[in-house]
mmCIF file with all atom_site columns, C-alpha atoms and ligand atoms in Angstrom:
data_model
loop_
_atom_site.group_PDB
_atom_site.id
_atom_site.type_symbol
_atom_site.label_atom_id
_atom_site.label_alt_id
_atom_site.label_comp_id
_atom_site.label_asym_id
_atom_site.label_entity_id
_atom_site.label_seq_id
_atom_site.pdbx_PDB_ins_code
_atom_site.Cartn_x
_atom_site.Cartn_y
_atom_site.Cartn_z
_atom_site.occupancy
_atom_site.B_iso_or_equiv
_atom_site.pdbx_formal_charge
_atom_site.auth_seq_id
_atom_site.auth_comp_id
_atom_site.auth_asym_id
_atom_site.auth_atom_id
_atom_site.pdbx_PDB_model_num
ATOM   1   C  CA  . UNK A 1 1   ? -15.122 -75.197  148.808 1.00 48.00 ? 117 UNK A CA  1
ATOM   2   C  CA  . UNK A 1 2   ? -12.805 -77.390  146.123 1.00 50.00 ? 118 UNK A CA  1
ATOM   3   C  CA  . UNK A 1 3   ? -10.034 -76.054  147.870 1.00 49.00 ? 119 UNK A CA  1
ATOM   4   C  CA  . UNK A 1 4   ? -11.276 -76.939  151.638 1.00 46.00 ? 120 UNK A CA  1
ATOM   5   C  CA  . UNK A 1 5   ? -12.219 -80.429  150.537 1.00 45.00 ? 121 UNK A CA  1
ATOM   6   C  CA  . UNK A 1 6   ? -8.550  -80.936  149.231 1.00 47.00 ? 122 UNK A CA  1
ATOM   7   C  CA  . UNK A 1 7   ? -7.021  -79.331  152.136 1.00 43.00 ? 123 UNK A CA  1
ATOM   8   C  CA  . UNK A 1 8   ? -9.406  -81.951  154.371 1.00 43.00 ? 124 UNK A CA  1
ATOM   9   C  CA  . UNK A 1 9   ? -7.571  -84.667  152.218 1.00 41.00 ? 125 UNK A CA  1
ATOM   10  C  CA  . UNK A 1 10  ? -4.121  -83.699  152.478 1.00 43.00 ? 126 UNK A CA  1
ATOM   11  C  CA  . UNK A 1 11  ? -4.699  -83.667  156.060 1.00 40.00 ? 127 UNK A CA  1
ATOM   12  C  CA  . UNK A 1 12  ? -6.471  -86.864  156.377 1.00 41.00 ? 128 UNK A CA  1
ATOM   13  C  CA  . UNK A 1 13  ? -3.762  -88.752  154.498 1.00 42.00 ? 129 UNK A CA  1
ATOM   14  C  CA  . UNK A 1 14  ? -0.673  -86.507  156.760 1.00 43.00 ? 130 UNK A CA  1
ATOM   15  C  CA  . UNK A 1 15  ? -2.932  -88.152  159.809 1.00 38.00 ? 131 UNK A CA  1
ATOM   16  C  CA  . UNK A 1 16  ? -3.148  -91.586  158.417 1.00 40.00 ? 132 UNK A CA  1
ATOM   17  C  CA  . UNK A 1 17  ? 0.299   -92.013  157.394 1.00 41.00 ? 133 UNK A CA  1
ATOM   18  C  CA  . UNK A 1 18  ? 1.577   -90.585  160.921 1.00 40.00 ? 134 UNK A CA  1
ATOM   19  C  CA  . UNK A 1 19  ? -0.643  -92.648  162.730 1.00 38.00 ? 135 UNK A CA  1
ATOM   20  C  CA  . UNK A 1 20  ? 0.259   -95.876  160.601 1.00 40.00 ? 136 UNK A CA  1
ATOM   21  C  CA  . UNK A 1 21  ? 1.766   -97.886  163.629 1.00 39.00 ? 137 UNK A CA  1
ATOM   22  C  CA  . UNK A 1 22  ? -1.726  -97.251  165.151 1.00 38.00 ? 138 UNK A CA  1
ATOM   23  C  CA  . UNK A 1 23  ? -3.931  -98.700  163.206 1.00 40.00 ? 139 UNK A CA  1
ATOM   24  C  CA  . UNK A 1 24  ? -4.646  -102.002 162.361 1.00 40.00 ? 140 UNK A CA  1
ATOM   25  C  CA  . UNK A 1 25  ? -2.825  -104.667 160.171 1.00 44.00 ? 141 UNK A CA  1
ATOM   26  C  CA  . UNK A 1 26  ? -6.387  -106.187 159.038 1.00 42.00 ? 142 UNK A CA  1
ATOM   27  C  CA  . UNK A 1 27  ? -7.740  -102.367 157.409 1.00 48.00 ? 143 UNK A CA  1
ATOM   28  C  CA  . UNK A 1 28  ? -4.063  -102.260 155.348 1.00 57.00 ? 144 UNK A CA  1
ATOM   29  C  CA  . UNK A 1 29  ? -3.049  -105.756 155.203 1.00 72.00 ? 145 UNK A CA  1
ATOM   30  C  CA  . UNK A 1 30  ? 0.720   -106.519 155.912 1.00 85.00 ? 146 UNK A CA  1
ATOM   31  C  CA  . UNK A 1 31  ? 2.841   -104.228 153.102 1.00 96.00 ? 147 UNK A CA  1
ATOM   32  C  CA  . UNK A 1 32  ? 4.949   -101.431 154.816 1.00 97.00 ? 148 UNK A CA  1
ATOM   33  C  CA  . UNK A 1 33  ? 2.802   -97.808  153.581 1.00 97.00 ? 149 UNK A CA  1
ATOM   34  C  CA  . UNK A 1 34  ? 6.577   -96.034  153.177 1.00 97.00 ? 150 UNK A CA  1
ATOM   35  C  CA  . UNK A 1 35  ? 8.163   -98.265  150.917 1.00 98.00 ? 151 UNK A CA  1
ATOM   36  C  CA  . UNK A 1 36  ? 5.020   -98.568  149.195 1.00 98.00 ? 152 UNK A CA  1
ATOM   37  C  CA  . UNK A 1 37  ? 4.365   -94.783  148.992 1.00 98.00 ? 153 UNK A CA  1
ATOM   38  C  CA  . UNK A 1 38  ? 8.247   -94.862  146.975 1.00 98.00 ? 154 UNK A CA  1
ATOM   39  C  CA  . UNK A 1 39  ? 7.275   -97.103  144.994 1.00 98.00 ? 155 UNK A CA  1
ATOM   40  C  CA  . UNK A 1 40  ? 4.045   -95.749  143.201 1.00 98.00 ? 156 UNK A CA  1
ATOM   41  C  CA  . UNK A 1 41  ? 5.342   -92.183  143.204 1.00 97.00 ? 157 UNK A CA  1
ATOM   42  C  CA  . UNK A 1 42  ? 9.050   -92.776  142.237 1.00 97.00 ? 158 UNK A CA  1
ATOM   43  C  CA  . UNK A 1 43  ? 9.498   -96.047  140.736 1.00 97.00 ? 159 UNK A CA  1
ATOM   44  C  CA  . UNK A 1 44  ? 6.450   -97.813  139.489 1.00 97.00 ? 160 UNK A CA  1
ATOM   45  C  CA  . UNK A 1 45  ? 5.055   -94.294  138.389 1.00 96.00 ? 161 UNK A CA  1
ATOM   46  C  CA  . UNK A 1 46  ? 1.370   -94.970  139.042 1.00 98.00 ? 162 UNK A CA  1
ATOM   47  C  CA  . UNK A 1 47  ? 1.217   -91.336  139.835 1.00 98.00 ? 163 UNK A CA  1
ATOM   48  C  CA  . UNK A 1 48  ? 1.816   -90.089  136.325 1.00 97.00 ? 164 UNK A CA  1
ATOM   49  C  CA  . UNK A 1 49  ? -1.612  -91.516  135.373 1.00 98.00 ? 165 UNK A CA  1
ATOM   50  C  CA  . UNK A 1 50  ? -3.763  -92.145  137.909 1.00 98.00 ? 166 UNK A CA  1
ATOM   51  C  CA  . UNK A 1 51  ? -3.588  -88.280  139.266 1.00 98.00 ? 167 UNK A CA  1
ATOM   52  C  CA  . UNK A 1 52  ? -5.543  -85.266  137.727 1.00 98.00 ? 168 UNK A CA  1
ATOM   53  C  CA  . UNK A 1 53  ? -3.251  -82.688  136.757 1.00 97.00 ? 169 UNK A CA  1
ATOM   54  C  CA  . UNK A 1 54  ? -4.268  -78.693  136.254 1.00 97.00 ? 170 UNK A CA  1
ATOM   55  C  CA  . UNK A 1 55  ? -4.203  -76.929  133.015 1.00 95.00 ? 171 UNK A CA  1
ATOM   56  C  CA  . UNK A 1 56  ? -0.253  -76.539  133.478 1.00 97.00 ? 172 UNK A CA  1
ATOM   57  C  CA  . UNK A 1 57  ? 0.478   -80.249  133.631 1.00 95.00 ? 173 UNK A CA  1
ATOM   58  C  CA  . UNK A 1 58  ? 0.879   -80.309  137.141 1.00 97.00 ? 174 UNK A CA  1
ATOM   59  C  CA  . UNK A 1 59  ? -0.288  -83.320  139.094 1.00 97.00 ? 175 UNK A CA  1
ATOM   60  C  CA  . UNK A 1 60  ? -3.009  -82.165  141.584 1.00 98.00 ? 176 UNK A CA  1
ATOM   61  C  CA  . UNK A 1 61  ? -1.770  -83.427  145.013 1.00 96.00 ? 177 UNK A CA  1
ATOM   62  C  CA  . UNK A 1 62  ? -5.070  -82.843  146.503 1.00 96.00 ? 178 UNK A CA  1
ATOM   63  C  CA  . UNK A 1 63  ? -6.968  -85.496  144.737 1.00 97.00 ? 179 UNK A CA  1
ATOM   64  C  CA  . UNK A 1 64  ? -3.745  -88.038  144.560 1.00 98.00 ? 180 UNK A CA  1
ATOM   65  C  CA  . UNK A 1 65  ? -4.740  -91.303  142.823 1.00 98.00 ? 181 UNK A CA  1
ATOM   66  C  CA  . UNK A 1 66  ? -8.278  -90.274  142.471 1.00 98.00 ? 182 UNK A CA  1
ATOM   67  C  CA  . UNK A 1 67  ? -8.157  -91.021  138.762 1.00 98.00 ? 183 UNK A CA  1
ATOM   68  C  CA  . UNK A 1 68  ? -7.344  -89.503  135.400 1.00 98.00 ? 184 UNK A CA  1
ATOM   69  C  CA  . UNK A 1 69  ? -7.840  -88.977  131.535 1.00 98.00 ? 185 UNK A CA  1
ATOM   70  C  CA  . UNK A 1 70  ? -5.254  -90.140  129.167 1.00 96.00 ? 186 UNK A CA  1
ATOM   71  C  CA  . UNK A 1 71  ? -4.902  -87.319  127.282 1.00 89.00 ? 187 UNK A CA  1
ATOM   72  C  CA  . UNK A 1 72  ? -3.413  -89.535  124.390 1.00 92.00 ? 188 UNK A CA  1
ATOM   73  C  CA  . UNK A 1 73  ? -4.212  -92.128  121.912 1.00 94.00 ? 189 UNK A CA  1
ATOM   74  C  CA  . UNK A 1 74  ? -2.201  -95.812  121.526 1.00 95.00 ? 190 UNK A CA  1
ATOM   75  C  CA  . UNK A 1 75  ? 0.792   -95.433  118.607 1.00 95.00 ? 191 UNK A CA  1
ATOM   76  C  CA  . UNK A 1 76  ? -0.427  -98.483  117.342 1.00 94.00 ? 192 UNK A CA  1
ATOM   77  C  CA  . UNK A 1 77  ? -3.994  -97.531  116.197 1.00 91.00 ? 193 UNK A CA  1
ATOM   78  C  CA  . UNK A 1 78  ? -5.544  -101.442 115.769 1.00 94.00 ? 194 UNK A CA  1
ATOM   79  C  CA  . UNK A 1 79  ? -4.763  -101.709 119.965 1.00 94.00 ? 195 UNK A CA  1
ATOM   80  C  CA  . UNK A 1 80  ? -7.517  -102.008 122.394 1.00 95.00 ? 196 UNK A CA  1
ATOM   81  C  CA  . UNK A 1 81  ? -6.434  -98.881  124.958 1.00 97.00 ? 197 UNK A CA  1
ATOM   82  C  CA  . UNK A 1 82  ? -8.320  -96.895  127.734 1.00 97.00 ? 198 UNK A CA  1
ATOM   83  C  CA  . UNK A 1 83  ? -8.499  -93.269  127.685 1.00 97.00 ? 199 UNK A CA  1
ATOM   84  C  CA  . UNK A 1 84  ? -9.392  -92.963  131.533 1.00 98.00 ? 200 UNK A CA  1
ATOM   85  C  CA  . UNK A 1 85  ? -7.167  -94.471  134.428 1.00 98.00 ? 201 UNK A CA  1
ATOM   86  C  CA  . UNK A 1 86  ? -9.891  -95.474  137.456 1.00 98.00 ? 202 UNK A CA  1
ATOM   87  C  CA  . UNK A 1 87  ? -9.562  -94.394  140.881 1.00 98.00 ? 203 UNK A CA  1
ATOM   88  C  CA  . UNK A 1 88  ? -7.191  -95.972  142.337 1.00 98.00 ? 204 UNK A CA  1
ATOM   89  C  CA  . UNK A 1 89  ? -6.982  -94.256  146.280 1.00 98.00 ? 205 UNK A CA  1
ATOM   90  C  CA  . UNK A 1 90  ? -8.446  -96.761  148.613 1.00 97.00 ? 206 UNK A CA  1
ATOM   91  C  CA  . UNK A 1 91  ? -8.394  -99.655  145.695 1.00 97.00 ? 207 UNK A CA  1
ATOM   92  C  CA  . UNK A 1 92  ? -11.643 -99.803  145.627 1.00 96.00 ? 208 UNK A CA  1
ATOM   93  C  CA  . UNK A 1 93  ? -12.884 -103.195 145.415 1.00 96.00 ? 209 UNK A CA  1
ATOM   94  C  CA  . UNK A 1 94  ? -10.087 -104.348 145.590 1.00 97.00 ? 210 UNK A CA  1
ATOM   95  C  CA  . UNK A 1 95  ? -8.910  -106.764 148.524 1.00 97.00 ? 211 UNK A CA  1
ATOM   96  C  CA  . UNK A 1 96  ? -5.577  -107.121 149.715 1.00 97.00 ? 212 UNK A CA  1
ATOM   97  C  CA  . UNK A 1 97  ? -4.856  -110.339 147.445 1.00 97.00 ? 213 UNK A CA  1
ATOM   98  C  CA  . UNK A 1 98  ? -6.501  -108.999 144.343 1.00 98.00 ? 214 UNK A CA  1
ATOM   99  C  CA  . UNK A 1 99  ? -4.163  -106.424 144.580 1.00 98.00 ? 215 UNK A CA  1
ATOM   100 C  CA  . UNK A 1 100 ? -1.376  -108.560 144.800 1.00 98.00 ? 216 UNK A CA  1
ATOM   101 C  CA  . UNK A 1 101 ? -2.412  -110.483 141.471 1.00 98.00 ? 217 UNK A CA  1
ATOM   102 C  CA  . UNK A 1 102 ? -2.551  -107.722 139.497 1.00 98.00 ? 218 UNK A CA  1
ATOM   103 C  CA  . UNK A 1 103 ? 0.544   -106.440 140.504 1.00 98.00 ? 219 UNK A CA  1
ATOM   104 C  CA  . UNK A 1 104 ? 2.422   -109.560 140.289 1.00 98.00 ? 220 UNK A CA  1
ATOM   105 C  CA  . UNK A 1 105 ? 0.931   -111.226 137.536 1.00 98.00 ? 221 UNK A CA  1
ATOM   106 C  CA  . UNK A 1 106 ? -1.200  -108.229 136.146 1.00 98.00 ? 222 UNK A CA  1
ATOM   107 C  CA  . UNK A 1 107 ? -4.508  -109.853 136.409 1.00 98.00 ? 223 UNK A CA  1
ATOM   108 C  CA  . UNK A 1 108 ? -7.164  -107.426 137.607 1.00 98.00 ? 224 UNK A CA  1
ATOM   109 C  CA  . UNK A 1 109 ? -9.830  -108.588 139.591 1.00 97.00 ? 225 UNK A CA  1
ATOM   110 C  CA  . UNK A 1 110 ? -12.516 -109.276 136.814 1.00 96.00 ? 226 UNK A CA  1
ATOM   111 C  CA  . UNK A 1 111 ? -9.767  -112.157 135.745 1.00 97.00 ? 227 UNK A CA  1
ATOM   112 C  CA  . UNK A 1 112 ? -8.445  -110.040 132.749 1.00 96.00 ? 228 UNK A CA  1
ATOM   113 C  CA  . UNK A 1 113 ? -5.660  -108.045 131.701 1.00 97.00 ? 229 UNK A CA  1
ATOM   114 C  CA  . UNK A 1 114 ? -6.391  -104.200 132.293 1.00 98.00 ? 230 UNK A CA  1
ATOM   115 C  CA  . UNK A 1 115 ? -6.003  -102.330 128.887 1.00 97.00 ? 231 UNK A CA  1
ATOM   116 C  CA  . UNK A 1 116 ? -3.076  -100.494 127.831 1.00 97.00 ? 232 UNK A CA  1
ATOM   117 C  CA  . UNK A 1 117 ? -1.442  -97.983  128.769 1.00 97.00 ? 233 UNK A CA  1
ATOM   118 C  CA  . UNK A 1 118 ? -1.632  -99.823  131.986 1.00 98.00 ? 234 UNK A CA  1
ATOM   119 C  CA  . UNK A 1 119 ? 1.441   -101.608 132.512 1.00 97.00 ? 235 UNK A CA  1
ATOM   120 C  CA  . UNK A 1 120 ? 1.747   -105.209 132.755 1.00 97.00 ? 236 UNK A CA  1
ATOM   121 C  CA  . UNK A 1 121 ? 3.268   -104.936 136.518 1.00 98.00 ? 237 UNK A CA  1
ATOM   122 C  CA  . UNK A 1 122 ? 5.859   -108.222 137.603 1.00 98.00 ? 238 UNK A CA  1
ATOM   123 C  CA  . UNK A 1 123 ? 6.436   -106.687 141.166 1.00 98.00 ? 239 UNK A CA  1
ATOM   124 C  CA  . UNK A 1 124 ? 7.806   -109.476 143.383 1.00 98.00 ? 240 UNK A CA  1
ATOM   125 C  CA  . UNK A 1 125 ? 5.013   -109.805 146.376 1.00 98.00 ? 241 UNK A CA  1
ATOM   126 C  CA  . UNK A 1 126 ? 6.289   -107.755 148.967 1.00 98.00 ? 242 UNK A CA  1
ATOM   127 C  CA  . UNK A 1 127 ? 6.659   -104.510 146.704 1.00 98.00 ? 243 UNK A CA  1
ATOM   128 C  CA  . UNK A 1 128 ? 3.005   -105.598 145.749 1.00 98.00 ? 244 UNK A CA  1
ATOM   129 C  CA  . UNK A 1 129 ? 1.535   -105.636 149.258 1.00 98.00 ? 245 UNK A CA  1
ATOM   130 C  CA  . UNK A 1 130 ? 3.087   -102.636 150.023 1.00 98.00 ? 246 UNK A CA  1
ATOM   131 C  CA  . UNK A 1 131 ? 1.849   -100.313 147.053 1.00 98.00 ? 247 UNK A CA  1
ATOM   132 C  CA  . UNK A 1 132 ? -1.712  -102.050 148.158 1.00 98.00 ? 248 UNK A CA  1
ATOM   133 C  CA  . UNK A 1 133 ? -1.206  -101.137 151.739 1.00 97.00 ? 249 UNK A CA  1
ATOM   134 C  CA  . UNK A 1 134 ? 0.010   -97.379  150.416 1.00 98.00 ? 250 UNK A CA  1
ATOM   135 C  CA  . UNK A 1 135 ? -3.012  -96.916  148.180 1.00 98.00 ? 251 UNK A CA  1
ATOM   136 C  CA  . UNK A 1 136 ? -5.219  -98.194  150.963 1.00 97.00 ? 252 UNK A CA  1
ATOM   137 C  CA  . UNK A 1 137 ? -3.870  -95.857  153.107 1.00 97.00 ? 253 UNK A CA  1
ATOM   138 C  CA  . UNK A 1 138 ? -4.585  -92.922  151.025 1.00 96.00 ? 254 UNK A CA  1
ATOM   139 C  CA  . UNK A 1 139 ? -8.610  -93.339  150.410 1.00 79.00 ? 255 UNK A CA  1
HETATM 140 C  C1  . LIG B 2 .   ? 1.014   -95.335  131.873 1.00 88.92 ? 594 LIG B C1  1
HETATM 141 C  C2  . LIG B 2 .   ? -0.165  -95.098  132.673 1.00 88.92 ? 594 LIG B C2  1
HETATM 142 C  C3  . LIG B 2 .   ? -0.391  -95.949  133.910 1.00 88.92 ? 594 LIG B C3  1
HETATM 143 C  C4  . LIG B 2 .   ? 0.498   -96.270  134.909 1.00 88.92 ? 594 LIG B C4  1
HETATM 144 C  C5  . LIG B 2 .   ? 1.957   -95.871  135.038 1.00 88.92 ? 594 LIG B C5  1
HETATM 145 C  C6  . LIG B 2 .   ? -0.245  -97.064  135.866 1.00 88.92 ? 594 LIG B C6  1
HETATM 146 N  N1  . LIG B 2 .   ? -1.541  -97.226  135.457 1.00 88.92 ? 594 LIG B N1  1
HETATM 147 FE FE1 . LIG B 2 .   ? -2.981  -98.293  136.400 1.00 88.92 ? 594 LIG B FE1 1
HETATM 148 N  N2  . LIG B 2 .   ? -4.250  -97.998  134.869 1.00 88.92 ? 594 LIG B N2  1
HETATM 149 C  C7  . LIG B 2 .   ? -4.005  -97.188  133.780 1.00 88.92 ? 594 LIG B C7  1
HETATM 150 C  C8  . LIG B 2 .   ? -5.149  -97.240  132.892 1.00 88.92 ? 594 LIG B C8  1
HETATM 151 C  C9  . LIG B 2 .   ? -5.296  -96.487  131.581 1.00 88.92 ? 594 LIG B C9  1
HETATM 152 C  C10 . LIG B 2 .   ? -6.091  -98.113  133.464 1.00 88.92 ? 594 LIG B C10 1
HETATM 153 C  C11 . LIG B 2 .   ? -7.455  -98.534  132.918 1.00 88.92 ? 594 LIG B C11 1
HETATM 154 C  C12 . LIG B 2 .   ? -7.312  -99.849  132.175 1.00 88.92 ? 594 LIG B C12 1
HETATM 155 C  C13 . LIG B 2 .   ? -8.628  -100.307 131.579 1.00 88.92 ? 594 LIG B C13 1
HETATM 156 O  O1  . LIG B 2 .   ? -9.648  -99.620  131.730 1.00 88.92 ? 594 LIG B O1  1
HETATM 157 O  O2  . LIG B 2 .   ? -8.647  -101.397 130.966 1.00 88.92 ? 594 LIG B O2  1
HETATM 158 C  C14 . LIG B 2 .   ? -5.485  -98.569  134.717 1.00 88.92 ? 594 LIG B C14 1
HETATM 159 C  C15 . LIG B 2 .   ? -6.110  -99.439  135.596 1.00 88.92 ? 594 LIG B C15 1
HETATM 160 C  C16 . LIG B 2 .   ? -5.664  -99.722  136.869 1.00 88.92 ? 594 LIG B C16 1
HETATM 161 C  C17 . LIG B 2 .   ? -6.396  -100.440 137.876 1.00 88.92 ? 594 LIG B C17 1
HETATM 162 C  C18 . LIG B 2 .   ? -7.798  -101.053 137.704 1.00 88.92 ? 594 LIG B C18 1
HETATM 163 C  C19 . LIG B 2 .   ? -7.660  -102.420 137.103 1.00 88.92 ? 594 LIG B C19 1
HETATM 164 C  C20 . LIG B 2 .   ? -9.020  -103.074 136.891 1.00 88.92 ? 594 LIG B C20 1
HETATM 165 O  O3  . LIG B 2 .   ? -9.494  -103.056 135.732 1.00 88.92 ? 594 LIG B O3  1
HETATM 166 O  O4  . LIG B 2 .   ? -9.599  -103.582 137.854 1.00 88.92 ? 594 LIG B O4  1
HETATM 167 C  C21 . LIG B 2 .   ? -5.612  -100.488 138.990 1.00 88.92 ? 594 LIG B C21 1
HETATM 168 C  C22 . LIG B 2 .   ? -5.967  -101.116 140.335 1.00 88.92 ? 594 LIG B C22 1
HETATM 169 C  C23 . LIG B 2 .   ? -4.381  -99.807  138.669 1.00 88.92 ? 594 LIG B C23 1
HETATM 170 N  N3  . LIG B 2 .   ? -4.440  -99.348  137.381 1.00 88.92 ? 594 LIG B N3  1
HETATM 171 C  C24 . LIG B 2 .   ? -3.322  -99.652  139.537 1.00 88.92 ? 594 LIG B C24 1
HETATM 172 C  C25 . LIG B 2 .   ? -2.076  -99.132  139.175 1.00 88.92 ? 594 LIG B C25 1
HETATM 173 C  C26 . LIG B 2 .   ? -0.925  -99.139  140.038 1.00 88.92 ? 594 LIG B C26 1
HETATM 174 C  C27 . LIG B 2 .   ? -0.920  -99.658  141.477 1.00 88.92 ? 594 LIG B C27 1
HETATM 175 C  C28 . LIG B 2 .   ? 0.098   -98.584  139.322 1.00 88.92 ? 594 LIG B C28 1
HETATM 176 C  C29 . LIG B 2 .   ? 1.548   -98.442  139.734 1.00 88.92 ? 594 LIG B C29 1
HETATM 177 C  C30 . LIG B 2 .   ? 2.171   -99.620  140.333 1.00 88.92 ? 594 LIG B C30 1
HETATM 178 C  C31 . LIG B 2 .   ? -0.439  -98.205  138.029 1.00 88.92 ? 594 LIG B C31 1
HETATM 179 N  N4  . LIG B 2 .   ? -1.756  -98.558  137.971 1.00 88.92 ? 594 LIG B N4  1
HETATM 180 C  C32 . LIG B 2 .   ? 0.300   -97.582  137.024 1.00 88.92 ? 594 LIG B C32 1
HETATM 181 C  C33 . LIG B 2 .   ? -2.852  -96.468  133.534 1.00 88.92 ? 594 LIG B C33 1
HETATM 182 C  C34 . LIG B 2 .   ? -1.678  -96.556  134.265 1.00 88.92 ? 594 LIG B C34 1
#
């Protein structure tokens, strides 16, 4: 059943990102879903910790971005740190330009700094809107 409800996933998101001329801007807001979709799985890294892996290590493609445990604790033990990276396929609650702050400036949308080990992101605003318009792609 696990297995059929990834399988329905990886499907979903081939469909979506196959049919991306087709649907519209306002559901994905303006960032380009390809460049995007390099960017949080080979540059930015958002991958690494906000997908489940198995018990081998390896990142479970079927539930991409659908949150993670950090299996790890800060090296600097006084430092405020969260051991659980959120969901982040779809962005939920997250608009467009929410997305764009916290990328940019990394200000999340409750006006404060998401804990380490999240990265403090200084994408310039195109790379931002399209890692939103990836993510929101993939919910
Ligand atoms: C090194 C691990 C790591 C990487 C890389 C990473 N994140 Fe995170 N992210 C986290 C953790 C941990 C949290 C939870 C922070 C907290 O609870 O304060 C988080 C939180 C978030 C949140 C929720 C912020 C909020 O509090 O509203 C978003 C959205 C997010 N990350 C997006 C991204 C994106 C997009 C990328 C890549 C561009 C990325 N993250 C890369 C670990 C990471």
């Amino acid at each position: 059943m696990k297995l059929l409800f990834g399988i329905t996933l990886l499907l979903t998101a081939a469909v979506f990102g196959l049919g991306q001329g087709k649907r519209g801007e306002n559901t994905r807001g303006s960032g380009d879903v390809e460049h995007g979709k390099y960017i949080v799985q080979n540059v930015a890294q958002c991958i690494q910790c906000h997908t489940p892996r198995d018990e081998k290590g390896a990142l479970l493609m079927s539930r991409l971005m659908t949150g993670a445990p950090i299996p790890f604790r800060s090296p600097f033990p006084d430092e405020e740190w969260a051991f659980e990276a959120p969901r982040i396929s779809g962005m939920p609650g997250y608009s467009e330009e929410d997305g764009v702050r916290l990328l940019t400036q990394g200000i999340a949308r409750s006006g404060q700094r998401p804990r380490p080990p999240m990265p403090r992101f200084g994408m310039t605003e195109q790379d931002a809107r399209d890692v939103v318009a990836y993510l929101k792609s993939i919910e």
